[in-house]
XYZ file of C-alpha atoms in Angstrom:
295
model
C 115.418 84.494 86.520
C 116.489 87.042 89.090
C 114.137 87.226 92.044
C 112.207 84.081 91.079
C 112.494 81.494 93.840
C 114.631 78.497 92.884
C 114.261 79.636 89.244
C 111.003 77.687 89.184
C 112.840 74.374 89.574
C 111.921 72.058 92.511
C 115.253 70.277 92.096
C 117.133 73.465 93.030
C 115.101 73.747 96.228
C 115.549 70.059 97.053
C 119.333 70.246 96.657
C 119.577 73.358 98.850
C 117.490 71.746 101.588
C 119.514 68.551 101.433
C 122.792 70.430 101.899
C 121.458 72.523 104.779
C 119.955 69.508 106.563
C 123.211 67.590 106.166
C 125.147 70.304 107.990
C 122.532 70.583 110.729
C 122.513 66.809 111.269
C 126.319 66.702 111.354
C 126.564 69.530 113.885
C 128.589 71.651 111.439
C 125.897 74.335 111.025
C 127.132 77.488 112.787
C 126.354 81.196 113.110
C 129.752 82.025 111.622
C 132.066 81.706 109.789
C 130.201 81.282 106.523
C 132.509 78.496 105.350
C 135.602 77.223 107.115
C 137.010 73.757 107.801
C 133.715 72.052 107.074
C 131.638 74.406 109.236
C 129.033 76.527 107.499
C 126.390 79.121 108.173
C 123.142 79.295 106.210
C 124.952 80.720 103.152
C 127.983 78.466 103.206
C 125.947 75.318 103.804
C 124.279 75.707 100.422
C 127.019 77.113 98.171
C 129.979 75.628 100.086
C 131.758 78.992 100.087
C 131.594 82.400 101.738
C 129.730 83.772 98.734
C 126.394 85.501 99.283
C 125.980 86.631 95.639
C 126.358 83.010 94.528
C 123.699 81.954 97.055
C 121.317 84.579 95.659
C 122.091 83.641 92.048
C 121.770 79.881 92.529
C 118.512 80.012 94.505
C 116.845 83.005 92.875
C 116.596 85.144 96.012
C 117.023 88.932 95.668
C 120.541 89.820 96.810
C 119.212 92.012 99.641
C 117.272 89.046 101.087
C 120.310 86.770 100.825
C 122.484 89.436 102.470
C 120.059 89.794 105.386
C 119.329 86.096 105.915
C 122.328 85.476 108.244
C 121.211 88.469 110.346
C 117.818 86.816 110.803
C 119.371 83.446 111.632
C 121.785 84.984 114.146
C 118.833 86.372 116.107
C 117.800 82.860 117.142
C 119.152 81.094 120.208
C 120.013 78.341 120.872
C 121.684 76.952 117.768
C 118.898 74.410 117.242
C 116.352 77.221 116.878
C 118.593 78.952 114.344
C 118.741 75.739 112.330
C 114.969 75.319 112.442
C 114.472 78.859 111.155
C 117.004 78.362 108.342
C 115.158 75.215 107.250
C 111.803 76.987 107.438
C 113.185 79.746 105.185
C 113.883 77.266 102.401
C 110.945 74.935 103.044
C 108.319 77.679 103.046
C 109.607 79.592 100.015
C 107.343 78.480 97.138
C 109.093 77.303 94.005
C 108.622 79.954 91.313
C 107.494 82.713 93.695
C 108.149 86.261 92.480
C 110.255 87.726 95.309
C 111.180 90.988 93.562
C 108.897 93.233 95.646
C 109.556 91.750 99.069
C 112.583 93.884 99.963
C 110.612 97.099 99.483
C 107.697 95.608 101.449
C 110.026 94.898 104.370
C 111.702 98.307 104.215
C 108.257 99.925 104.283
C 107.405 97.929 107.394
C 110.596 99.100 109.101
C 109.997 102.753 108.176
C 106.468 102.551 109.582
C 107.823 101.596 113.021
C 105.920 103.706 115.609
C 108.984 104.539 117.709
C 110.898 105.651 114.629
C 107.969 107.774 113.464
C 107.575 109.345 116.927
C 111.147 110.645 116.648
C 111.101 111.734 113.018
C 107.822 113.599 113.418
C 109.648 115.996 115.752
C 112.077 116.850 112.939
C 110.164 118.088 109.841
C 113.031 117.561 107.372
C 113.661 114.024 108.601
C 109.957 113.201 108.592
C 109.626 114.553 105.064
C 112.429 112.224 104.039
C 110.798 109.242 105.742
C 107.524 109.839 103.900
C 109.237 110.483 100.565
C 111.283 107.278 100.753
C 108.238 105.255 101.790
C 106.450 106.640 98.716
C 109.319 105.486 96.481
C 109.208 101.957 97.893
C 105.425 101.901 97.383
C 105.968 102.857 93.741
C 108.419 99.987 93.367
C 105.917 97.551 94.871
C 103.305 98.786 92.400
C 105.667 98.081 89.504
C 106.682 101.712 88.903
C 110.344 101.527 89.935
C 111.793 105.045 90.419
C 114.910 105.801 88.409
C 118.360 106.277 89.910
C 118.123 110.057 89.780
C 114.926 110.021 91.847
C 116.430 107.690 94.453
C 119.575 109.804 94.664
C 117.618 113.018 95.208
C 115.650 111.451 98.056
C 118.835 110.023 99.560
C 120.707 113.325 99.434
C 117.796 115.098 101.119
C 117.772 112.443 103.868
C 121.535 112.759 104.378
C 121.294 116.549 104.629
C 118.504 116.290 107.202
C 120.509 113.807 109.286
C 123.725 115.835 109.091
C 121.907 118.758 110.704
C 121.307 116.711 113.878
C 123.683 116.378 116.821
C 126.020 113.387 116.916
C 125.063 110.582 119.297
C 121.430 111.640 119.725
C 118.398 109.443 119.206
C 117.191 111.904 116.567
C 120.348 111.366 114.543
C 120.058 107.597 114.849
C 116.499 107.889 113.534
C 117.775 109.948 110.607
C 120.364 107.290 109.837
C 117.599 104.688 109.535
C 115.922 106.885 106.924
C 119.208 107.282 105.036
C 119.758 103.526 104.991
C 116.330 102.958 103.457
C 116.875 105.460 100.633
C 117.947 102.859 98.073
C 116.019 100.638 95.664
C 115.196 97.085 96.736
C 117.802 95.748 94.288
C 120.571 97.363 96.367
C 122.486 94.643 98.195
C 122.596 96.259 101.646
C 119.384 98.309 101.775
C 117.392 95.855 103.897
C 120.229 94.806 106.207
C 121.345 98.392 106.828
C 117.807 99.602 107.510
C 117.108 96.667 109.832
C 120.413 97.131 111.662
C 119.828 100.874 112.013
C 116.351 100.402 113.455
C 117.588 97.652 115.767
C 120.307 99.952 117.091
C 117.808 102.783 117.566
C 115.376 100.546 119.451
C 118.157 99.217 121.673
C 119.321 102.740 122.506
C 115.754 103.767 123.324
C 115.445 100.740 125.589
C 118.733 101.488 127.370
C 117.754 105.132 127.801
C 114.561 104.045 129.551
C 116.514 102.118 132.187
C 118.963 104.981 132.657
C 121.964 103.209 131.114
C 124.466 105.707 129.710
C 127.658 105.738 127.672
C 129.439 106.655 130.887
C 128.142 103.433 132.481
C 129.341 101.460 129.464
C 132.775 103.065 129.710
C 132.922 102.479 133.455
C 132.260 98.746 133.081
C 134.877 98.527 130.343
C 137.550 100.152 132.503
C 136.666 98.061 135.557
C 137.046 94.900 133.489
C 140.273 96.150 131.893
C 141.818 96.921 135.304
C 140.772 93.539 136.702
C 142.489 91.775 133.819
C 145.694 93.689 134.528
C 145.492 92.837 138.235
C 144.368 89.231 137.793
C 141.308 90.001 139.916
C 138.562 87.334 139.895
C 140.672 85.287 137.488
C 138.814 82.150 138.567
C 135.959 83.407 136.367
C 135.993 84.097 132.657
C 134.104 86.184 130.136
C 130.813 87.685 131.202
C 130.810 85.670 134.447
C 133.996 87.471 135.454
C 132.513 90.907 134.744
C 129.434 90.074 136.821
C 131.517 88.675 139.680
C 133.608 91.860 139.808
C 130.581 94.139 139.715
C 128.711 92.101 142.333
C 131.683 92.254 144.688
C 132.647 95.910 144.296
C 129.889 97.808 142.497
C 126.496 96.285 143.427
C 124.368 99.169 142.120
C 126.188 99.152 138.792
C 125.874 95.348 138.738
C 122.100 95.615 138.952
C 121.994 98.140 136.118
C 124.379 96.055 134.038
C 122.080 93.041 134.344
C 119.186 95.155 133.098
C 121.380 96.265 130.227
C 122.136 92.625 129.348
C 118.419 91.841 129.379
C 117.694 94.697 126.992
C 120.455 93.625 124.626
C 119.118 90.068 124.610
C 115.576 91.314 123.964
C 116.777 93.347 120.979
C 117.202 90.096 119.021
C 113.417 89.873 118.834
C 113.420 92.516 116.072
C 115.508 90.212 113.880
C 113.438 87.129 114.676
C 110.119 88.838 113.985
C 111.352 90.297 110.701
C 112.690 86.891 109.691
C 109.284 85.265 110.166
C 107.571 88.174 108.438
C 109.852 87.682 105.437
C 108.897 84.018 105.240
C 105.200 84.926 105.393
C 105.619 87.455 102.573
C 107.438 84.902 100.445
C 104.656 82.381 101.026
C 102.090 84.916 99.796
C 104.144 86.127 96.819
C 102.566 85.533 93.394
C 103.952 82.725 91.288
C 105.901 84.100 88.354
C 107.029 80.768 86.978
C 105.309 77.425 86.828
C 107.465 74.828 88.631
C 109.604 72.732 86.325
C 108.223 69.158 86.361
C 110.343 66.767 88.417
C 112.367 64.347 86.331
């Protein structure tokens, strides 16, 4: 039963939870890789392989939810919080819940983002695409799934509207979010691509507000690259080394770079909030199958 949680069988849920908890307790639960030398992320812990389609098939989750789950988990720090969220995902998904409409519900939520709408409303063709694609997802939620031809027409219109915008602009990034959403909920990457696109747009808006530019990003890269060639500040490593170099030689840039790091860290909140929203939607989903009695 595609899209029916745990295929209505409590034993499927119990086995998945047992495998996940075993990895968490053993300290072998990781952000990545999915499955390697006994370490596993949320997908690998359950299917014991780097195989998202198998995860979706075995547990009855729509493929787009399974594909996006690691993105949600990776938004949580530290590792213990990621593990708690992964457990909550399984624990709070009702056995037999009909999950088939949740992807479109989530995509609708992303397309209704106020900052996205504020940008698209300045571009009539892009805004028309946003509204048209939202209407298609609403139809799907109501049980009137648009056919492939209808989805393709909306997608092509969104692509044309985006292609008319200048490369590297916030407007174009907004258009790319609309493009990503122009697929049915059964499409494997529709939710992850839309979420990633909106996350990137929000991060760029945030960096623009603090005055961080691509030139600043390039400048930090070249400063770090030169220091590695010269062996400068070699007593430090990683990000600590970059900060030590900037503090010593470029204090104004160092201050801006710290603000940039803060904004990047804050951008994970989009993934965390959408993860919890997904769980809440699954909890409220109608039951499509009566749970199989435990043996």
